[in-house]
Amino acid sequence: MLNIILFGKPGSGKGTQASLIKDKYSLIHISTGDVFRKNMSNNTDLGLLAKGYMEKGELVPDQVTVDMLKDEINNFMPCNGFIFDGFPRTTFQAKELDNLLLEKSLKIDLTIALDVDNNSLIDRLLERGKSSGRADDQSVEKINMRLQEYDNKTKPLIEYYNDQNKFYSINGIGSLEQITSRIVEVIEDYNNDWR
Ligand code: AMP
């Protein structure tokens, strides 16, 4: 089993790359943002709760997010592995994920960060906002809030996974194909080491 976290700031391309990598390695792609958005469009209790936070660019509370993630993982087991996109975003979430995987005798193999500068991210998100219909892509103010949430709550995870020798960062600027091949290189190096 191969379990990968695609890590990075909002707009760094995690979703796009996760769907390409999932096909190549037959993994299950779990995007917590997508699961929240699906709940919002179905008007579930979870969707209504998440909406207020998401529209402001704030993180949804940890316990709600972790409970949802656990359900997702359990629904897809057994499988070849997972690619997590937008999860974990806090140290609490990372620890809960480790515990959940450990209960199943599994672990995170790699955390791969897509490195993109803030100016490029803001441009990308505003551009995406023209067609995504996402409230949180619609203004520099909301985008800055998301970047702030990243710095305050998500960035500490770099150290968390670095301490476990699981953190890799790649340049997230380039063509779709270039970025995919940088990610594949990290995965293949890892697979060769463990073969
Ligand atoms: P994303 O689609 O990954 O950009 O996520 C959009 C929004 O969904 C975030 O700004 C948060 O409000 C919420 N969200 C997604 N994943 C998480 C998470 N792991 N923890 C808390 N909130 C999340």
mmCIF file of C-alpha atoms and ligand atoms in Angstrom:
data_model
loop_
_atom_site.group_PDB
_atom_site.id
_atom_site.type_symbol
_atom_site.label_atom_id
_atom_site.label_comp_id
_atom_site.label_asym_id
_atom_site.label_seq_id
_atom_site.Cartn_x
_atom_site.Cartn_y
_atom_site.Cartn_z
ATOM 1 C CA MET A 1 0.000 0.000 0.000
ATOM 2 C CA LEU A 2 1.209 3.502 -0.803
ATOM 3 C CA ASN A 3 -0.141 6.440 1.212
ATOM 4 C CA ILE A 4 0.810 9.916 0.072
ATOM 5 C CA ILE A 5 -0.038 13.384 1.305
ATOM 6 C CA LEU A 6 0.046 16.116 -1.326
ATOM 7 C CA PHE A 7 0.905 19.198 0.640
ATOM 8 C CA GLY A 8 0.917 22.879 -0.218
ATOM 9 C CA LYS A 9 -0.776 26.236 0.047
ATOM 10 C CA PRO A 10 -4.209 26.885 -1.486
ATOM 11 C CA GLY A 11 -3.871 27.058 -5.261
ATOM 12 C CA SER A 12 -0.577 25.170 -5.389
ATOM 13 C CA GLY A 13 -2.125 22.542 -7.692
ATOM 14 C CA LYS A 14 -2.689 19.706 -5.213
ATOM 15 C CA GLY A 15 -6.090 18.730 -6.615
ATOM 16 C CA THR A 16 -4.997 18.656 -10.248
ATOM 17 C CA GLN A 17 -1.854 16.675 -9.520
ATOM 18 C CA ALA A 18 -3.592 14.306 -7.083
ATOM 19 C CA SER A 19 -6.030 13.192 -9.767
ATOM 20 C CA LEU A 20 -3.181 12.455 -12.191
ATOM 21 C CA ILE A 21 -1.097 10.588 -9.596
ATOM 22 C CA LYS A 22 -4.094 8.597 -8.353
ATOM 23 C CA ASP A 23 -4.598 7.168 -11.863
ATOM 24 C CA LYS A 24 -0.931 6.278 -12.298
ATOM 25 C CA TYR A 25 -0.705 4.358 -9.003
ATOM 26 C CA SER A 26 -4.364 3.242 -8.673
ATOM 27 C CA LEU A 27 -4.835 5.154 -5.445
ATOM 28 C CA ILE A 28 -7.955 6.567 -3.834
ATOM 29 C CA HIS A 29 -7.939 10.371 -3.960
ATOM 30 C CA ILE A 30 -9.445 12.000 -0.880
ATOM 31 C CA SER A 31 -9.871 15.776 -1.037
ATOM 32 C CA THR A 32 -11.454 17.031 2.184
ATOM 33 C CA GLY A 33 -12.343 20.302 0.400
ATOM 34 C CA ASP A 34 -14.257 18.340 -2.259
ATOM 35 C CA VAL A 35 -16.068 16.259 0.366
ATOM 36 C CA PHE A 36 -17.110 19.446 2.204
ATOM 37 C CA ARG A 37 -18.274 21.061 -1.067
ATOM 38 C CA LYS A 38 -20.321 17.971 -1.941
ATOM 39 C CA ASN A 39 -21.969 18.142 1.483
ATOM 40 C CA MET A 40 -22.659 21.838 0.939
ATOM 41 C CA SER A 41 -24.394 21.238 -2.368
ATOM 42 C CA ASN A 42 -26.450 18.423 -0.808
ATOM 43 C CA ASN A 43 -27.351 20.694 2.125
ATOM 44 C CA THR A 44 -26.337 18.133 4.725
ATOM 45 C CA ASP A 45 -25.782 19.172 8.364
ATOM 46 C CA LEU A 46 -22.045 18.790 7.800
ATOM 47 C CA GLY A 47 -22.247 20.973 4.678
ATOM 48 C CA LEU A 48 -24.159 23.694 6.503
ATOM 49 C CA LEU A 49 -21.637 23.679 9.328
ATOM 50 C CA ALA A 50 -18.634 23.748 6.990
ATOM 51 C CA LYS A 51 -20.057 26.473 4.747
ATOM 52 C CA GLY A 52 -19.609 29.306 7.258
ATOM 53 C CA TYR A 53 -15.948 28.522 7.767
ATOM 54 C CA MET A 54 -15.149 27.802 4.127
ATOM 55 C CA GLU A 55 -16.725 30.956 2.790
ATOM 56 C CA LYS A 56 -14.590 33.038 5.140
ATOM 57 C CA GLY A 57 -11.446 31.134 4.191
ATOM 58 C CA GLU A 58 -11.085 29.609 7.660
ATOM 59 C CA LEU A 59 -10.414 25.982 8.479
ATOM 60 C CA VAL A 60 -13.358 23.801 9.512
ATOM 61 C CA PRO A 61 -12.939 22.607 13.151
ATOM 62 C CA ASP A 62 -10.595 19.667 13.596
ATOM 63 C CA GLN A 63 -12.895 17.072 15.126
ATOM 64 C CA VAL A 64 -15.567 17.480 12.440
ATOM 65 C CA THR A 65 -12.928 17.172 9.734
ATOM 66 C CA VAL A 66 -11.257 14.147 11.283
ATOM 67 C CA ASP A 67 -14.571 12.309 11.769
ATOM 68 C CA MET A 68 -15.430 12.891 8.120
ATOM 69 C CA LEU A 69 -11.998 11.721 6.992
ATOM 70 C CA LYS A 70 -12.269 8.530 9.056
ATOM 71 C CA ASP A 71 -15.572 7.699 7.372
ATOM 72 C CA GLU A 72 -14.028 8.305 3.943
ATOM 73 C CA ILE A 73 -11.049 6.042 4.653
ATOM 74 C CA ASN A 74 -13.237 3.277 6.053
ATOM 75 C CA ASN A 75 -15.588 3.465 3.067
ATOM 76 C CA PHE A 76 -12.743 2.909 0.608
ATOM 77 C CA MET A 77 -10.911 0.104 2.441
ATOM 78 C CA PRO A 78 -9.475 -2.211 1.221
ATOM 79 C CA CYS A 79 -7.548 -0.427 -1.561
ATOM 80 C CA ASN A 80 -4.042 0.084 -2.983
ATOM 81 C CA GLY A 81 -3.498 3.248 -0.996
ATOM 82 C CA PHE A 82 -4.592 6.839 -0.597
ATOM 83 C CA ILE A 83 -3.535 10.208 -1.888
ATOM 84 C CA PHE A 84 -4.643 12.870 0.580
ATOM 85 C CA ASP A 85 -5.232 16.356 -0.821
ATOM 86 C CA GLY A 86 -5.916 19.165 1.667
ATOM 87 C CA PHE A 87 -5.639 16.859 4.671
ATOM 88 C CA PRO A 88 -4.076 17.017 7.217
ATOM 89 C CA ARG A 89 -4.012 20.770 7.746
ATOM 90 C CA THR A 90 -3.227 20.877 11.481
ATOM 91 C CA THR A 91 -0.975 18.931 13.830
ATOM 92 C CA PHE A 92 -4.064 17.499 15.539
ATOM 93 C CA GLN A 93 -5.298 16.145 12.195
ATOM 94 C CA ALA A 94 -1.872 14.692 11.361
ATOM 95 C CA LYS A 95 -1.718 12.841 14.682
ATOM 96 C CA GLU A 96 -5.250 11.526 14.292
ATOM 97 C CA LEU A 97 -4.418 10.319 10.784
ATOM 98 C CA ASP A 98 -1.315 8.530 12.047
ATOM 99 C CA ASN A 99 -3.351 6.856 14.807
ATOM 100 C CA LEU A 100 -6.089 5.779 12.440
ATOM 101 C CA LEU A 101 -3.614 4.302 9.964
ATOM 102 C CA LEU A 102 -1.675 2.601 12.752
ATOM 103 C CA GLU A 103 -4.879 0.857 13.912
ATOM 104 C CA LYS A 104 -4.975 -0.667 10.431
ATOM 105 C CA SER A 105 -1.214 -1.429 10.454
ATOM 106 C CA LEU A 106 -0.722 1.281 7.817
ATOM 107 C CA LYS A 107 1.313 4.487 7.648
ATOM 108 C CA ILE A 108 1.967 7.620 5.621
ATOM 109 C CA ASP A 109 4.821 6.886 3.218
ATOM 110 C CA LEU A 110 5.470 10.308 1.717
ATOM 111 C CA THR A 111 4.447 13.916 2.123
ATOM 112 C CA ILE A 112 5.114 15.842 -1.084
ATOM 113 C CA ALA A 113 4.791 19.621 -1.018
ATOM 114 C CA LEU A 114 4.168 21.720 -4.117
ATOM 115 C CA ASP A 115 6.142 24.906 -3.625
ATOM 116 C CA VAL A 116 4.588 28.016 -5.191
ATOM 117 C CA ASP A 117 5.163 31.679 -4.231
ATOM 118 C CA ASN A 118 2.263 33.702 -2.785
ATOM 119 C CA ASN A 119 1.962 36.127 -5.733
ATOM 120 C CA SER A 120 1.534 33.264 -8.199
ATOM 121 C CA LEU A 121 -1.005 31.616 -5.871
ATOM 122 C CA ILE A 122 -3.124 34.760 -5.609
ATOM 123 C CA ASP A 123 -3.107 35.155 -9.418
ATOM 124 C CA ARG A 124 -4.031 31.492 -9.924
ATOM 125 C CA LEU A 125 -6.865 31.540 -7.376
ATOM 126 C CA LEU A 126 -8.406 34.764 -8.696
ATOM 127 C CA GLU A 127 -8.266 33.288 -12.203
ATOM 128 C CA ARG A 128 -9.827 30.017 -10.987
ATOM 129 C CA GLY A 129 -12.498 32.049 -9.189
ATOM 130 C CA LYS A 130 -13.839 33.302 -12.528
ATOM 131 C CA SER A 131 -15.093 29.807 -13.321
ATOM 132 C CA SER A 132 -15.003 27.787 -10.069
ATOM 133 C CA GLY A 133 -17.953 29.541 -8.493
ATOM 134 C CA ARG A 134 -16.140 29.084 -5.171
ATOM 135 C CA ALA A 135 -16.870 31.881 -2.704
ATOM 136 C CA ASP A 136 -13.394 31.506 -1.210
ATOM 137 C CA ASP A 137 -11.685 32.197 -4.569
ATOM 138 C CA GLN A 138 -13.494 35.500 -5.098
ATOM 139 C CA SER A 139 -11.391 38.140 -3.337
ATOM 140 C CA VAL A 140 -7.799 38.843 -2.357
ATOM 141 C CA GLU A 141 -9.051 39.291 1.215
ATOM 142 C CA LYS A 142 -10.433 35.718 1.397
ATOM 143 C CA ILE A 143 -7.385 34.297 -0.322
ATOM 144 C CA ASN A 144 -5.126 36.093 2.160
ATOM 145 C CA MET A 145 -7.156 34.616 5.023
ATOM 146 C CA ARG A 146 -6.560 31.125 3.588
ATOM 147 C CA LEU A 147 -2.843 31.842 3.269
ATOM 148 C CA GLN A 148 -2.802 33.072 6.862
ATOM 149 C CA GLU A 149 -4.555 29.915 8.068
ATOM 150 C CA TYR A 150 -1.893 27.932 6.216
ATOM 151 C CA ASP A 151 0.965 29.834 7.885
ATOM 152 C CA ASN A 152 -0.560 29.594 11.366
ATOM 153 C CA LYS A 153 -1.950 26.055 11.376
ATOM 154 C CA THR A 154 -0.633 24.013 8.452
ATOM 155 C CA LYS A 155 3.000 25.083 8.066
ATOM 156 C CA PRO A 156 4.051 23.393 11.357
ATOM 157 C CA LEU A 157 3.329 20.067 9.628
ATOM 158 C CA ILE A 158 6.508 20.527 7.569
ATOM 159 C CA GLU A 159 8.482 19.943 10.758
ATOM 160 C CA TYR A 160 6.158 17.132 11.842
ATOM 161 C CA TYR A 161 6.819 15.128 8.668
ATOM 162 C CA ASN A 162 10.455 16.239 8.366
ATOM 163 C CA ASP A 163 11.108 14.738 11.805
ATOM 164 C CA GLN A 164 9.815 11.432 10.412
ATOM 165 C CA ASN A 165 11.957 11.788 7.233
ATOM 166 C CA LYS A 166 8.810 11.829 5.136
ATOM 167 C CA PHE A 167 8.818 15.389 3.813
ATOM 168 C CA TYR A 168 9.762 16.265 0.222
ATOM 169 C CA SER A 169 9.291 19.593 -1.507
ATOM 170 C CA ILE A 170 9.172 20.082 -5.255
ATOM 171 C CA ASN A 171 8.944 23.188 -7.432
ATOM 172 C CA GLY A 172 5.225 23.700 -8.125
ATOM 173 C CA ILE A 173 5.791 26.147 -10.973
ATOM 174 C CA GLY A 174 5.918 24.708 -14.489
ATOM 175 C CA SER A 175 3.746 22.790 -16.911
ATOM 176 C CA LEU A 176 1.296 20.181 -15.632
ATOM 177 C CA GLU A 177 3.511 17.425 -17.058
ATOM 178 C CA GLN A 178 6.704 18.831 -15.537
ATOM 179 C CA ILE A 179 5.154 18.975 -12.086
ATOM 180 C CA THR A 180 3.681 15.465 -12.391
ATOM 181 C CA SER A 181 7.082 14.078 -13.372
ATOM 182 C CA ARG A 182 8.725 15.791 -10.360
ATOM 183 C CA ILE A 183 6.185 14.096 -8.081
ATOM 184 C CA VAL A 184 6.613 10.728 -9.827
ATOM 185 C CA GLU A 185 10.383 11.008 -9.373
ATOM 186 C CA VAL A 186 9.967 11.343 -5.590
ATOM 187 C CA ILE A 187 7.596 8.348 -5.514
ATOM 188 C CA GLU A 188 9.840 6.188 -7.696
ATOM 189 C CA ASP A 189 12.927 6.996 -5.598
ATOM 190 C CA TYR A 190 10.971 5.964 -2.523
ATOM 191 C CA ASN A 191 9.712 2.749 -4.174
ATOM 192 C CA ASN A 192 13.243 1.838 -5.305
ATOM 193 C CA ASP A 193 14.591 2.327 -1.777
ATOM 194 C CA TRP A 194 11.983 -0.029 -0.351
ATOM 195 C CA ARG A 195 11.931 -2.646 -3.089
HETATM 196 P P1 AMP B 1 -9.531 23.170 -0.443
HETATM 197 O O1 AMP B 1 -10.518 22.688 -1.440
HETATM 198 O O2 AMP B 1 -8.543 22.122 -0.019
HETATM 199 O O3 AMP B 1 -8.859 24.465 -0.864
HETATM 200 O O4 AMP B 1 -10.354 23.522 0.888
HETATM 201 C C1 AMP B 1 -11.340 24.515 0.879
HETATM 202 C C2 AMP B 1 -11.776 24.815 2.297
HETATM 203 O O5 AMP B 1 -12.332 23.627 2.884
HETATM 204 C C3 AMP B 1 -10.673 25.240 3.255
HETATM 205 O O6 AMP B 1 -10.361 26.618 3.151
HETATM 206 C C4 AMP B 1 -11.319 24.882 4.588
HETATM 207 O O7 AMP B 1 -12.319 25.813 4.945
HETATM 208 C C5 AMP B 1 -12.018 23.567 4.265
HETATM 209 N N1 AMP B 1 -11.108 22.421 4.489
HETATM 210 C C6 AMP B 1 -10.653 21.547 3.552
HETATM 211 N N2 AMP B 1 -9.843 20.632 4.107
HETATM 212 C C7 AMP B 1 -9.756 20.945 5.429
HETATM 213 C C8 AMP B 1 -9.062 20.401 6.536
HETATM 214 N N3 AMP B 1 -8.243 19.340 6.398
HETATM 215 N N4 AMP B 1 -9.233 20.975 7.745
HETATM 216 C C9 AMP B 1 -10.049 22.031 7.913
HETATM 217 N N5 AMP B 1 -10.707 22.625 6.913
HETATM 218 C C10 AMP B 1 -10.583 22.089 5.676
#
